Coordinates of C-alpha atoms in Angstrom, one line a residue:
X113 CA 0.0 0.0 0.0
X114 CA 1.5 3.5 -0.7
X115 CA 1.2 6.4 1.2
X116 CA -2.1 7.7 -1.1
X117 CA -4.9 7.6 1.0
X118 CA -6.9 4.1 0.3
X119 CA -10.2 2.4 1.7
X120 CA -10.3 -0.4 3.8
X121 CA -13.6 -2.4 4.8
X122 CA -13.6 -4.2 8.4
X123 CA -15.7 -6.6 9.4
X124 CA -16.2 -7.5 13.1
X125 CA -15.0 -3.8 13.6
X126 CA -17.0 -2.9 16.4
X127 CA -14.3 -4.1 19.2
X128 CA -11.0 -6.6 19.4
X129 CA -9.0 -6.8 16.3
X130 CA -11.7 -4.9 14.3
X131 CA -11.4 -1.7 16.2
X132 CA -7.8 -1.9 16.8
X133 CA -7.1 -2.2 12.7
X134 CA -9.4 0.7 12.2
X135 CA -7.5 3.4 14.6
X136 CA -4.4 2.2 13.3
X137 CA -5.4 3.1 9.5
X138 CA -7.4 5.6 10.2
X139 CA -4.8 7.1 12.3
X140 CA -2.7 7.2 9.1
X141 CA -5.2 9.2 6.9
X142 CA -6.8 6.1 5.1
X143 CA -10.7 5.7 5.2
X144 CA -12.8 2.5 6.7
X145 CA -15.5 1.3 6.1
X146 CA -16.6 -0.2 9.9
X147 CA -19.1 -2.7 9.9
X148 CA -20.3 -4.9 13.0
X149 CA -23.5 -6.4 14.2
X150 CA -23.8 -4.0 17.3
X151 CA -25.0 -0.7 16.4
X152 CA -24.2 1.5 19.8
X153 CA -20.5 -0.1 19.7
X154 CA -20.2 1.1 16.1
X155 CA -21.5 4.9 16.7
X156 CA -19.1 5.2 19.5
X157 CA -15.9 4.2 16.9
X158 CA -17.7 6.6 14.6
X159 CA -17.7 9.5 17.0
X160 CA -14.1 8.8 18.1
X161 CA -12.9 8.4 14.4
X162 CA -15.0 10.3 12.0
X163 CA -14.8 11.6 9.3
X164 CA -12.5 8.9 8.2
X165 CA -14.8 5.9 9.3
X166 CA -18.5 4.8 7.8
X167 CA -20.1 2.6 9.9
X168 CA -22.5 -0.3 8.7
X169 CA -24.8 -2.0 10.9
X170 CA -24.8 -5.7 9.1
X171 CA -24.3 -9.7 10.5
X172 CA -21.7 -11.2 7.8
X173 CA -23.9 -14.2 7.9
X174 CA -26.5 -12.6 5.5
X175 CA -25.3 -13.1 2.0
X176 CA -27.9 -10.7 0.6
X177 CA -27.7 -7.7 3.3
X178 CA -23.4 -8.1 2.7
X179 CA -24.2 -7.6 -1.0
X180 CA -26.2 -4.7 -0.5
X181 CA -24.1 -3.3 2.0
X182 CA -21.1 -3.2 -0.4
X183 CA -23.2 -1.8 -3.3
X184 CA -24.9 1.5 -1.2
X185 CA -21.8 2.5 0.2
X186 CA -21.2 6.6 -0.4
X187 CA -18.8 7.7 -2.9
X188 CA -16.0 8.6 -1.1
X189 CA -15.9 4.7 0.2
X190 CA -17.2 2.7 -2.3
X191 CA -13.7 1.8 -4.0
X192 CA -12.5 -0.2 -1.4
X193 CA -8.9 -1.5 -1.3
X194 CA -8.4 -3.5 1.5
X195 CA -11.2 -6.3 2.9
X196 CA -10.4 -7.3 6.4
X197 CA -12.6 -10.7 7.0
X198 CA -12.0 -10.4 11.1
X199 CA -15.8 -11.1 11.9
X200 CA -15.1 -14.9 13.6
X201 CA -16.0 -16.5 17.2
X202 CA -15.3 -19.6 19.0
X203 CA -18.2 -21.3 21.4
X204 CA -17.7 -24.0 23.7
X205 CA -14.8 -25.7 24.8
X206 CA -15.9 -29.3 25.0
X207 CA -15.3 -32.6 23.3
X208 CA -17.2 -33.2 19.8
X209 CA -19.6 -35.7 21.8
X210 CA -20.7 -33.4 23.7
X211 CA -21.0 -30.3 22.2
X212 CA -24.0 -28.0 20.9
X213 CA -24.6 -28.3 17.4
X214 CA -25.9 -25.0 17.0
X215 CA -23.1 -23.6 17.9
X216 CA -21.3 -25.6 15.7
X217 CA -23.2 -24.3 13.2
X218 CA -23.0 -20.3 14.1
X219 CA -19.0 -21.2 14.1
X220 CA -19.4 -22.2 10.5
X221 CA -22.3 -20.1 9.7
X222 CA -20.0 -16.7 10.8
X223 CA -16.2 -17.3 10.8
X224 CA -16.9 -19.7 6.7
X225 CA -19.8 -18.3 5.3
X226 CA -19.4 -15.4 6.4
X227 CA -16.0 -14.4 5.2
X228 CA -17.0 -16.4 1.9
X229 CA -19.7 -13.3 1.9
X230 CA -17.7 -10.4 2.1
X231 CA -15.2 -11.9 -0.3
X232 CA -17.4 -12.2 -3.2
X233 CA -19.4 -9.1 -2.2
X234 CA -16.0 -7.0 -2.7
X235 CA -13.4 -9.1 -4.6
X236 CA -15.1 -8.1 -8.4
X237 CA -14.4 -4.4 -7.8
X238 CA -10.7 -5.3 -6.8
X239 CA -10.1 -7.1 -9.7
X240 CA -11.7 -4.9 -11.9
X241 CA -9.4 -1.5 -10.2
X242 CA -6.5 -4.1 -10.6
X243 CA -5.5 -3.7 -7.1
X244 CA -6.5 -4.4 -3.9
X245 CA -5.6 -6.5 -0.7
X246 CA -8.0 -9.7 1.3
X247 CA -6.7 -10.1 4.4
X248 CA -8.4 -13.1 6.1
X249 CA -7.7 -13.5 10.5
X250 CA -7.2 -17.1 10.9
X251 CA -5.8 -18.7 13.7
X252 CA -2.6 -20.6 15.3
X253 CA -5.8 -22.8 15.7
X254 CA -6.1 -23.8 12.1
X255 CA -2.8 -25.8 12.9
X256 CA -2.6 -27.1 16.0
X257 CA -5.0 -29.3 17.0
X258 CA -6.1 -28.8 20.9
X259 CA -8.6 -30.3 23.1
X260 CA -12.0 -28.7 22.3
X261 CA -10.8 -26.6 19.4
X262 CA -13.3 -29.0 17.1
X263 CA -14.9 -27.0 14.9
X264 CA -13.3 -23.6 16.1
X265 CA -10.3 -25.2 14.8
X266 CA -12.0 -26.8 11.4
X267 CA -13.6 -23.1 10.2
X268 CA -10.0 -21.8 10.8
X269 CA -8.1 -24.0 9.0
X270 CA -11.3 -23.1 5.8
X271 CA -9.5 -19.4 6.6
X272 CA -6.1 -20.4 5.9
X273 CA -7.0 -22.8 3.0
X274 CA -9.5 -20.3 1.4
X275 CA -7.0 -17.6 1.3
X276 CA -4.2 -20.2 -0.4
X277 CA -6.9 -21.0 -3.3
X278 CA -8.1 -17.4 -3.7
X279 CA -4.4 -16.4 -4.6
X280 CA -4.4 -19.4 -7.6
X281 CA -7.7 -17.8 -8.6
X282 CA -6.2 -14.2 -8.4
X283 CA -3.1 -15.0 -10.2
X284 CA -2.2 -11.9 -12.7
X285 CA -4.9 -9.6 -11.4
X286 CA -2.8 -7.5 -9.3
X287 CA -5.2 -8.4 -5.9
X288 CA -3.3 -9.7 -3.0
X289 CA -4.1 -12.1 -0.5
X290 CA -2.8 -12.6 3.5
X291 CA -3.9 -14.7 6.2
X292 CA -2.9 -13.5 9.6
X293 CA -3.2 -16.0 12.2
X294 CA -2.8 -14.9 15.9
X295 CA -2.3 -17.0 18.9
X296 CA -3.2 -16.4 22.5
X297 CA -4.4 -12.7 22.5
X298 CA -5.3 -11.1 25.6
X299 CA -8.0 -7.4 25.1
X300 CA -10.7 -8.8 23.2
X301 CA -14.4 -10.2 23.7
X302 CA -12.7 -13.8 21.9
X303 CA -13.0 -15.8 25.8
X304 CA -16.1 -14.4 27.0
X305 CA -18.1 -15.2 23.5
X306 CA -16.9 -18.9 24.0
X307 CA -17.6 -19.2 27.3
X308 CA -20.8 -17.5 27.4
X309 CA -20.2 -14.5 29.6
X310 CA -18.9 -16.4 32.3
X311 CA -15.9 -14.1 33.2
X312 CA -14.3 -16.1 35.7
X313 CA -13.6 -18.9 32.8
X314 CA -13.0 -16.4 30.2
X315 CA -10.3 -15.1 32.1
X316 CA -8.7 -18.2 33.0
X317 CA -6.3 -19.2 30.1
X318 CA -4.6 -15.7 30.0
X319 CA -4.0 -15.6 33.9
X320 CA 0.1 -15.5 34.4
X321 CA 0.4 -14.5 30.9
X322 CA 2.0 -11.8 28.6
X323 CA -0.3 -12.9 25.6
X324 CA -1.3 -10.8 22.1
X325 CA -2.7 -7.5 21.9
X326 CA -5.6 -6.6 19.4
X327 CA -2.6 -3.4 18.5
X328 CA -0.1 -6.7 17.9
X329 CA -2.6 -7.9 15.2
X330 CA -3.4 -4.8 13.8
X331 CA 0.2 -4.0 13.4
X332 CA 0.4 -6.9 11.3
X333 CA -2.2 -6.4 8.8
X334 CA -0.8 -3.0 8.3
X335 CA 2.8 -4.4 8.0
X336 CA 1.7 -6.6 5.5
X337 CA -0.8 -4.5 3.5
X338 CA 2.3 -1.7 3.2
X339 CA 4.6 -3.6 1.9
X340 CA 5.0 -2.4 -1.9
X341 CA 2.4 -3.7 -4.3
X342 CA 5.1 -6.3 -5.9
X343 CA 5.2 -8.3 -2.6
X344 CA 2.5 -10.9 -1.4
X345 CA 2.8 -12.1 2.3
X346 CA 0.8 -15.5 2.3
X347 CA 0.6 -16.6 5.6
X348 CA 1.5 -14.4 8.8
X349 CA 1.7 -16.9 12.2
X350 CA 2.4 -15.3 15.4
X351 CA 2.2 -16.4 18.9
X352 CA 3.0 -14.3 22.2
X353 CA 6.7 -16.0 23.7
X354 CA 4.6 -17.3 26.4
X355 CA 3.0 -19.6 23.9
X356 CA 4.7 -22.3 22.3
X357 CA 3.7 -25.8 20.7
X358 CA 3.4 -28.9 23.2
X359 CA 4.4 -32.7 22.8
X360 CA 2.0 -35.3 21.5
X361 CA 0.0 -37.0 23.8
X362 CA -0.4 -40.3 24.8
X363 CA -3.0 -42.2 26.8
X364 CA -1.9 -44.8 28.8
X365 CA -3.7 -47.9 30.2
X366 CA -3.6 -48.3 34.0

């Protein structure tokens, strides 16, 4: 990305990694398009950041109300140049056998179809401009495999294997594609979605930790969007030092 002012569409932008991408850009002189599900959360960012920020009320999960949302955007942010597919949750932590298959479903339903939305929605005008940047927030998750992670882990690992097969379909069009995937990451709403609100729980796994900040992410999107126009960066995988990959495991009789 150069330093001319560009347009960048966020979903999930009302808190976490959303919010934190938008000040950063914004911050810079570029122009976002904010949209997120909660409406007050969204007037708030658009009093702190306006005029640079547009906020749309909209659930990713509704393939005809994304399609309209990218085609009524105003003027001054309808050529968008970067699409930030951040919108994504995790629910439950237990084994397969016992877990709720709706939210199984809301896991796919948000964090697949979802991003599968916006993509489509806003890819043809990228291609058309012959520029423009899909950066998809995976997950360390999409990887490594953990107790729980099921279907958490399963949508994640669509994230990192959707963006791989967009870039064959985008070859020679001049649209880049990057996959961020964070690890443990502390400041966000990510443990108190999955467990429900139950704060004691949510806070649980970060207790003694140094983990992510929503800032960390954000400063990797822009890292990677900024780089000159000639470079791609496929994958970014980061993890806080606290975090590191375990040994196999092994269940042993008696």
């Amino acid at each position: 990305m150069s330093t001319d002012e560009h347009t960048l569409f966020i979903t999930g932008a009302s808190s976490g990694f959303g919010a934190a991408i938008a000040r950063m850009f914004t911050g810079q002189g570029h122009r976002v398009v904010a949209a997120a599900r909660r409406t007050e959360r969204l007037a708030a960012l658009e009093k702190e950041l306006a005029p640079l920020l547009h906020p749309v009320a909209l659930d990713v999960r509704d393939r005809d109300s994304v399609m309209r949302a990218a085609a009524s955007l105003p003027a001054d942010f309808a050529a968008v140049d970067v699409l930030v597919n951040n919108a994504g949750l995790a629910l439950g932590l237990g084994p397969a056998h016992e877990a709720d298959p709706d939210e199984w479903q809301r896991m796919v339903d948000t964090n697949c179809a979802g991003l599968m939305n916006c993509t489509r929605a806003l890819l043809p005008g990228m291609v058309d401009r012959g520029r423009g940047h899909v950066v998809n927030i995976g997950s360390v998750a999409a990887h490594y495999p953990y107790p729980g992670g099921n279907v958490y882990g399963a949508t994640k690992a669509f994230v990192s294997q959707f963006s791989r097969n967009l870039r064959a379909d985008l070859h020679g069009t001049g649209v880049r594609v990057t996959c961020v995937e964070p690890g443990l990451t502390g400041g966000t709403e990510f443990s108190e979605v999955r467990f429900s609100g139950d704060t004691e729980r949510a806070a649980a796994p970060y207790a003694g930790t140094d983990p992510l900040t929503p800032e960390d992410v954000a400063e990797a999107v822009h890292w990677a969007v900024s780089l000159p126009a000639r470079v791609n960066i496929n994958t970014v995988e980061m993890m806080p030092v606290v975090q590191s990959t375990g040994p196999l495991r092994v269940h042993r009789e008696g």
